[in-house]
Amino acid sequence: MRATYQNYMYYKKARQRFACTVYSILFVWLALTLMQIAVIALVIDARYFFYMNYYISFIFFGVGILLFGLFILFETLRFIIVLNFVLAIIIVESQIIALFALVARVFWIDVLAFFSICFVLLWIFILFGSILPRDADLTLDVAVVFIIAFVFLAIGIFFLMVHFAIPRTGYYSYLVFEIAITIMILAFVMYHAQTINGGRFAEMRLNDALLGSLILFHDFLIIYWLTFYWQILVRPFTPNNWILLANIEDVTNVAPCAYQRFDVFSLPQETNAPDKPPVQPPAPTPIPPPTQPPIPPPTQPPIPPPTKRPTRPPTTEPKTYLIIYSYTRLSWPWLRRSATTETLS
């Protein structure tokens, strides 16, 4: 009985050391992430490099996801002392470099503000998962956890499509999508915290500290990736009149929501030389308009004088109607006298 109790206390202390190791390594991963993205957000040359060469982040993201999948599937890679640590460093650095393409497009105050929010959420739900009573064992009812996660995933995907298909919904549809996915990930955070802390139906092995830290690190990344929508399009924490290392230009976004995006490389950068007066560009010399020769008025052809109709010369021959009139006048008394004689007879 005493030996059993001693074994139990030994296992409990070993489990506590394992949990402290996992959370310490996770804190190191998050600290490395914060330092490197802060450098990218503040150093203008590094920022511009990843702003233009964003495909580098795509390559590192693919490498990191591939190595992370191999690290989970093949136990041999996790149990070799030096190789497991080297692979964990490569996975974390690949995911951090993958973030640079997004960080290069936002202001550092938004980067730090949303990083802090996600950091606090992660540790709060790790604490919730650790202090839940044994009746709320998520490792025992893992099927329920996956069903709830599937429901929230369906809600999120639907409202994401609504966000792209119906622009009138604005950012509300994306907000529902982000909340649904975040709740799903935080449920898995509590599940992983219970497997790490032990004392539940399912527990993580005591030599898998790197795996536990990498799983929680990727849970954090998923929550943090979703916030770049607000960092790029809405910019809630950066004041409108704040210029950081570059001028700001409001550029209309081509996304269906048609928000305003703030591009830090859209204008030439600010010069830090207050002693020198600003150089005024030389005034452009006015260019005289080209001289043209005077245009003569349009000439019209001369109008000929009206021609008179040629008159017919008078003739000495009598006209026809005069002849008929003279004949009628001379014969009229004779005709009247003949008609009277016939009437009397």
Short mmCIF file of C-alpha atoms in Angstrom, two decimals:
data_model
loop_
_atom_site.label_atom_id
_atom_site.label_comp_id
_atom_site.label_asym_id
_atom_site.label_seq_id
_atom_site.Cartn_x
_atom_site.Cartn_y
_atom_site.Cartn_z
CA MET A 1 0.00 0.00 0.00
CA ARG A 2 2.81 2.37 0.90
CA ALA A 3 4.67 1.50 -2.31
CA THR A 4 1.57 2.18 -4.35
CA TYR A 5 1.14 5.57 -2.74
CA GLN A 6 4.82 6.39 -3.31
CA ASN A 7 4.51 5.39 -6.96
CA TYR A 8 1.45 7.58 -7.29
CA MET A 9 3.24 10.58 -5.75
CA TYR A 10 6.27 9.96 -7.95
CA TYR A 11 4.06 9.83 -11.05
CA LYS A 12 2.21 12.99 -9.97
CA LYS A 13 5.46 14.91 -9.52
CA ALA A 14 6.73 13.63 -12.86
CA ARG A 15 3.49 14.75 -14.50
CA GLN A 16 3.82 18.20 -12.93
CA ARG A 17 7.40 18.48 -14.15
CA PHE A 18 6.26 17.41 -17.61
CA ALA A 19 3.49 20.03 -17.67
CA CYS A 20 5.91 22.73 -16.52
CA THR A 21 8.35 21.67 -19.24
CA VAL A 22 5.67 21.81 -21.94
CA TYR A 23 4.43 25.24 -20.92
CA SER A 24 7.97 26.58 -20.55
CA ILE A 25 8.87 25.43 -24.06
CA LEU A 26 5.61 26.91 -25.34
CA PHE A 27 6.49 30.22 -23.68
CA VAL A 28 9.89 30.12 -25.42
CA TRP A 29 8.22 29.54 -28.80
CA LEU A 30 5.85 32.46 -28.21
CA ALA A 31 8.69 34.72 -27.07
CA LEU A 32 10.69 33.89 -30.21
CA THR A 33 7.64 34.63 -32.32
CA LEU A 34 7.02 37.97 -30.63
CA MET A 35 10.63 39.14 -30.97
CA GLN A 36 10.93 38.23 -34.63
CA ILE A 37 7.62 39.67 -35.78
CA ALA A 38 8.40 42.85 -33.82
CA VAL A 39 11.66 43.16 -35.75
CA ILE A 40 9.83 42.74 -39.06
CA ALA A 41 7.17 45.27 -38.04
CA LEU A 42 9.70 47.91 -36.94
CA VAL A 43 12.66 47.51 -39.32
CA ILE A 44 11.60 49.06 -42.59
CA ASP A 45 14.11 47.18 -44.76
CA ALA A 46 13.10 43.77 -43.47
CA ARG A 47 9.49 44.76 -43.74
CA TYR A 48 9.85 45.83 -47.36
CA PHE A 49 11.77 42.66 -48.21
CA PHE A 50 9.00 40.34 -47.02
CA TYR A 51 6.35 42.68 -48.39
CA MET A 52 7.70 42.20 -51.89
CA ASN A 53 8.98 38.60 -51.57
CA TYR A 54 5.94 37.09 -49.92
CA TYR A 55 6.45 33.76 -51.68
CA ILE A 56 9.30 33.05 -49.24
CA SER A 57 6.74 32.82 -46.46
CA PHE A 58 4.67 30.41 -48.55
CA ILE A 59 7.67 28.11 -48.98
CA PHE A 60 8.52 28.11 -45.27
CA PHE A 61 4.90 27.50 -44.35
CA GLY A 62 4.79 24.41 -46.55
CA VAL A 63 8.06 23.12 -45.09
CA GLY A 64 6.89 23.73 -41.52
CA ILE A 65 3.53 22.00 -41.99
CA LEU A 66 5.18 19.02 -43.69
CA LEU A 67 7.74 18.58 -40.92
CA PHE A 68 5.07 19.01 -38.26
CA GLY A 69 3.00 16.24 -39.82
CA LEU A 70 6.03 13.95 -39.94
CA PHE A 71 6.85 14.84 -36.34
CA ILE A 72 3.36 13.76 -35.23
CA LEU A 73 3.12 10.59 -37.30
CA PHE A 74 6.59 9.11 -36.73
CA GLU A 75 7.39 8.54 -33.07
CA THR A 76 11.03 7.78 -33.81
CA LEU A 77 11.63 11.42 -34.75
CA ARG A 78 10.27 12.55 -31.38
CA PHE A 79 12.37 10.22 -29.25
CA ILE A 80 15.85 10.87 -30.70
CA ILE A 81 17.31 13.40 -28.30
CA VAL A 82 19.07 15.84 -30.63
CA LEU A 83 17.01 15.30 -33.75
CA ASN A 84 13.69 16.02 -32.06
CA PHE A 85 14.89 19.37 -30.73
CA VAL A 86 16.36 20.38 -34.11
CA LEU A 87 13.14 19.46 -35.90
CA ALA A 88 11.09 21.40 -33.35
CA ILE A 89 13.25 24.50 -33.89
CA ILE A 90 12.91 24.19 -37.68
CA ILE A 91 9.13 23.79 -37.44
CA VAL A 92 8.74 26.82 -35.19
CA GLU A 93 11.04 29.01 -37.26
CA SER A 94 9.29 27.99 -40.46
CA GLN A 95 5.94 29.03 -39.04
CA ILE A 96 7.38 32.30 -37.74
CA ILE A 97 8.85 33.16 -41.15
CA ALA A 98 5.49 32.28 -42.70
CA LEU A 99 4.01 35.05 -40.53
CA PHE A 100 6.33 37.68 -41.99
CA ALA A 101 4.30 38.09 -45.20
CA LEU A 102 1.30 39.12 -43.08
CA VAL A 103 3.21 41.17 -40.50
CA ALA A 104 4.84 43.22 -43.27
CA ARG A 105 1.41 44.59 -44.22
CA VAL A 106 0.28 45.88 -40.83
CA PHE A 107 1.43 48.37 -38.20
CA TRP A 108 3.37 47.22 -35.19
CA ILE A 109 0.82 48.39 -32.64
CA ASP A 110 -1.85 46.17 -34.21
CA VAL A 111 0.62 43.28 -34.35
CA LEU A 112 1.41 43.58 -30.64
CA ALA A 113 -2.17 44.27 -29.55
CA PHE A 114 -3.66 41.23 -31.27
CA PHE A 115 -0.69 39.09 -30.24
CA SER A 116 -1.35 40.04 -26.63
CA ILE A 117 -5.07 39.24 -26.95
CA CYS A 118 -4.38 35.80 -28.43
CA PHE A 119 -1.63 35.17 -25.86
CA VAL A 120 -4.02 35.90 -22.98
CA LEU A 121 -6.80 33.78 -24.52
CA LEU A 122 -4.45 30.83 -24.93
CA TRP A 123 -3.29 30.81 -21.30
CA ILE A 124 -6.78 31.46 -19.92
CA PHE A 125 -8.20 28.40 -21.66
CA ILE A 126 -5.16 26.32 -20.70
CA LEU A 127 -6.01 27.26 -17.12
CA PHE A 128 -9.70 26.45 -17.66
CA GLY A 129 -8.86 23.05 -19.06
CA SER A 130 -6.55 22.34 -16.13
CA ILE A 131 -8.99 23.25 -13.36
CA LEU A 132 -12.08 21.58 -14.82
CA PRO A 133 -13.41 18.87 -12.51
CA ARG A 134 -13.05 15.23 -13.35
CA ASP A 135 -16.70 15.09 -14.33
CA ALA A 136 -15.85 17.41 -17.25
CA ASP A 137 -13.20 15.13 -18.70
CA LEU A 138 -12.81 16.19 -22.31
CA THR A 139 -10.43 13.30 -23.00
CA LEU A 140 -13.16 10.83 -22.05
CA ASP A 141 -15.88 12.52 -24.09
CA VAL A 142 -13.63 13.29 -27.02
CA ALA A 143 -16.38 12.35 -29.47
CA VAL A 144 -18.55 15.14 -28.07
CA VAL A 145 -15.67 17.59 -28.45
CA PHE A 146 -15.21 16.64 -32.10
CA ILE A 147 -18.95 16.88 -32.81
CA ILE A 148 -19.13 20.36 -31.28
CA ALA A 149 -16.01 21.35 -33.21
CA PHE A 150 -17.60 20.10 -36.42
CA VAL A 151 -20.74 22.16 -35.76
CA PHE A 152 -18.73 25.33 -35.20
CA LEU A 153 -16.63 24.57 -38.28
CA ALA A 154 -19.80 24.31 -40.40
CA ILE A 155 -21.06 27.62 -38.99
CA GLY A 156 -17.74 29.29 -39.72
CA ILE A 157 -17.46 28.04 -43.30
CA PHE A 158 -21.03 29.09 -44.09
CA PHE A 159 -20.56 32.64 -42.84
CA LEU A 160 -17.21 32.88 -44.58
CA MET A 161 -18.96 32.17 -47.88
CA VAL A 162 -21.65 34.68 -46.94
CA HIS A 163 -18.90 37.23 -46.37
CA PHE A 164 -17.62 36.80 -49.92
CA ALA A 165 -20.97 36.31 -51.66
CA ILE A 166 -23.09 39.00 -49.94
CA PRO A 167 -21.06 42.20 -49.47
CA ARG A 168 -23.93 43.87 -47.58
CA THR A 169 -23.18 41.78 -44.52
CA GLY A 170 -19.92 43.70 -44.12
CA TYR A 171 -17.54 42.52 -41.44
CA TYR A 172 -20.29 40.91 -39.33
CA SER A 173 -20.23 37.69 -41.33
CA TYR A 174 -16.46 37.42 -40.95
CA LEU A 175 -16.82 38.14 -37.23
CA VAL A 176 -19.17 35.16 -36.87
CA PHE A 177 -16.71 33.02 -38.83
CA GLU A 178 -13.78 34.05 -36.63
CA ILE A 179 -15.70 33.52 -33.38
CA ALA A 180 -16.81 30.04 -34.49
CA ILE A 181 -13.31 28.92 -35.47
CA THR A 182 -11.78 30.47 -32.34
CA ILE A 183 -14.24 28.64 -30.07
CA MET A 184 -13.42 25.40 -31.85
CA ILE A 185 -9.66 25.91 -31.40
CA LEU A 186 -10.00 26.96 -27.76
CA ALA A 187 -11.97 23.78 -27.08
CA PHE A 188 -9.02 21.80 -28.43
CA VAL A 189 -6.68 23.92 -26.28
CA MET A 190 -8.57 22.77 -23.16
CA TYR A 191 -8.48 19.19 -24.43
CA HIS A 192 -4.72 19.34 -24.99
CA ALA A 193 -4.20 20.97 -21.59
CA GLN A 194 -5.97 18.06 -19.91
CA THR A 195 -3.85 15.50 -21.76
CA ILE A 196 -0.71 17.39 -20.72
CA ASN A 197 -1.62 17.87 -17.06
CA GLY A 198 -2.71 14.27 -16.63
CA GLY A 199 -5.14 12.75 -14.18
CA ARG A 200 -7.66 12.18 -16.99
CA PHE A 201 -8.80 9.31 -19.17
CA ALA A 202 -6.19 10.08 -21.86
CA GLU A 203 -2.74 11.47 -21.08
CA MET A 204 0.26 12.51 -23.11
CA ARG A 205 3.49 10.58 -22.69
CA LEU A 206 6.03 12.01 -20.30
CA ASN A 207 8.69 12.17 -23.04
CA ASP A 208 6.52 14.08 -25.54
CA ALA A 209 7.08 17.58 -24.17
CA LEU A 210 8.11 18.95 -27.58
CA LEU A 211 4.99 17.53 -29.22
CA GLY A 212 2.71 19.09 -26.61
CA SER A 213 4.36 22.49 -26.97
CA LEU A 214 4.17 22.36 -30.78
CA ILE A 215 0.46 21.45 -30.72
CA LEU A 216 -0.37 24.36 -28.42
CA PHE A 217 1.85 26.65 -30.50
CA HIS A 218 -0.11 25.82 -33.65
CA ASP A 219 -3.37 26.36 -31.76
CA PHE A 220 -2.12 29.85 -30.95
CA LEU A 221 -1.11 30.46 -34.57
CA ILE A 222 -4.55 29.56 -35.90
CA ILE A 223 -6.20 32.05 -33.56
CA TYR A 224 -3.62 34.71 -34.40
CA TRP A 225 -3.88 34.22 -38.18
CA LEU A 226 -7.57 35.05 -38.07
CA THR A 227 -6.85 38.48 -36.57
CA PHE A 228 -4.93 39.71 -39.61
CA TYR A 229 -8.24 40.45 -41.30
CA TRP A 230 -8.81 43.23 -38.76
CA GLN A 231 -5.16 44.29 -38.71
CA ILE A 232 -5.03 44.84 -42.47
CA LEU A 233 -8.53 46.07 -43.29
CA VAL A 234 -9.85 47.71 -40.13
CA ARG A 235 -6.70 48.69 -38.18
CA PRO A 236 -8.53 49.22 -34.85
CA PHE A 237 -5.57 50.06 -32.60
CA THR A 238 -3.48 52.33 -34.82
CA PRO A 239 -4.63 55.98 -34.78
CA ASN A 240 -5.63 57.46 -38.09
CA ASN A 241 -3.13 60.32 -37.79
CA TRP A 242 -0.21 58.11 -36.80
CA ILE A 243 2.56 57.78 -39.40
CA LEU A 244 5.02 54.97 -38.76
CA LEU A 245 8.19 54.86 -40.81
CA ALA A 246 6.23 55.60 -43.95
CA ASN A 247 3.40 57.69 -45.24
CA ILE A 248 -0.05 56.19 -45.33
CA GLU A 249 -2.44 56.19 -48.21
CA ASP A 250 -6.04 55.06 -48.06
CA VAL A 251 -6.49 52.44 -50.74
CA THR A 252 -9.90 51.00 -51.53
CA ASN A 253 -9.85 47.29 -50.98
CA VAL A 254 -10.92 45.00 -53.78
CA ALA A 255 -12.50 42.53 -51.38
CA PRO A 256 -16.31 42.28 -51.43
CA CYS A 257 -16.59 44.18 -48.14
CA ALA A 258 -14.96 47.25 -49.76
CA TYR A 259 -13.25 48.44 -46.60
CA GLN A 260 -10.34 50.87 -46.61
CA ARG A 261 -6.91 49.34 -46.46
CA PHE A 262 -3.81 51.18 -45.31
CA ASP A 263 -0.71 50.31 -47.27
CA VAL A 264 2.56 51.38 -45.66
CA PHE A 265 4.53 51.13 -48.89
CA SER A 266 2.10 52.96 -51.15
CA LEU A 267 3.93 56.30 -50.85
CA PRO A 268 7.61 57.30 -50.64
CA GLN A 269 9.06 56.99 -47.18
CA GLU A 270 9.57 59.84 -44.77
CA THR A 271 13.03 61.41 -44.45
CA ASN A 272 14.43 61.88 -40.94
CA ALA A 273 16.36 65.11 -41.58
CA PRO A 274 14.64 67.94 -39.68
CA ASP A 275 17.61 70.35 -39.97
CA LYS A 276 17.49 70.56 -43.72
CA PRO A 277 14.73 72.70 -45.15
CA PRO A 278 12.49 70.95 -47.60
CA VAL A 279 13.67 71.34 -51.14
CA GLN A 280 11.06 72.97 -53.28
CA PRO A 281 10.89 71.62 -56.80
CA PRO A 282 11.66 74.20 -59.48
CA ALA A 283 8.64 75.90 -60.86
CA PRO A 284 7.86 74.72 -64.35
CA THR A 285 8.50 77.31 -67.03
CA PRO A 286 5.34 78.25 -68.86
CA ILE A 287 5.31 77.00 -72.40
CA PRO A 288 3.84 79.57 -74.82
CA PRO A 289 1.12 78.23 -77.01
CA PRO A 290 2.17 77.55 -80.58
CA THR A 291 1.53 80.48 -82.92
CA GLN A 292 -0.60 79.83 -85.96
CA PRO A 293 -0.82 82.00 -89.11
CA PRO A 294 -4.01 84.04 -89.36
CA ILE A 295 -6.73 82.18 -91.12
CA PRO A 296 -8.15 84.27 -94.02
CA PRO A 297 -11.91 84.59 -94.14
CA PRO A 298 -13.59 82.22 -96.53
CA THR A 299 -13.99 83.73 -100.00
CA GLN A 300 -17.29 83.46 -101.81
CA PRO A 301 -17.62 83.47 -105.61
CA PRO A 302 -18.93 86.79 -107.05
CA ILE A 303 -22.66 86.86 -107.53
CA PRO A 304 -23.51 87.69 -111.20
CA PRO A 305 -26.09 90.46 -111.76
CA PRO A 306 -29.61 89.28 -112.53
CA THR A 307 -30.19 88.83 -116.25
CA LYS A 308 -33.28 90.36 -117.80
CA ARG A 309 -35.58 88.18 -119.80
CA PRO A 310 -35.14 88.99 -123.52
CA THR A 311 -38.10 90.85 -124.87
CA ARG A 312 -39.67 90.01 -128.16
CA PRO A 313 -39.27 92.73 -130.79
CA PRO A 314 -42.52 94.28 -131.94
CA THR A 315 -43.87 93.05 -135.23
CA THR A 316 -46.04 94.87 -137.81
CA GLU A 317 -48.16 91.79 -138.52
CA PRO A 318 -51.63 91.85 -136.83
CA LYS A 319 -52.19 89.35 -134.10
CA THR A 320 -54.70 86.52 -134.40
CA TYR A 321 -57.05 87.70 -131.64
CA LEU A 322 -57.27 91.16 -133.23
CA ILE A 323 -58.31 89.62 -136.51
CA ILE A 324 -61.01 87.51 -134.81
CA TYR A 325 -62.29 90.50 -132.84
CA SER A 326 -62.48 92.71 -135.90
CA TYR A 327 -64.33 90.06 -137.86
CA THR A 328 -66.86 89.48 -135.09
CA ARG A 329 -67.53 93.18 -134.62
CA LEU A 330 -68.12 93.73 -138.30
CA SER A 331 -70.41 90.72 -138.76
CA TRP A 332 -72.50 91.17 -135.61
CA PRO A 333 -75.12 93.63 -137.09
CA TRP A 334 -75.75 91.30 -140.01
CA LEU A 335 -76.33 88.32 -137.74
CA ARG A 336 -78.74 90.27 -135.57
CA ARG A 337 -80.74 91.47 -138.62
CA SER A 338 -81.00 87.92 -140.06
CA ALA A 339 -82.38 86.53 -136.78
CA THR A 340 -85.06 89.24 -136.64
CA THR A 341 -86.26 88.56 -140.22
CA GLU A 342 -86.64 84.83 -139.52
CA THR A 343 -88.65 85.50 -136.38
CA LEU A 344 -91.13 87.80 -138.18
CA SER A 345 -91.67 85.41 -141.00
#
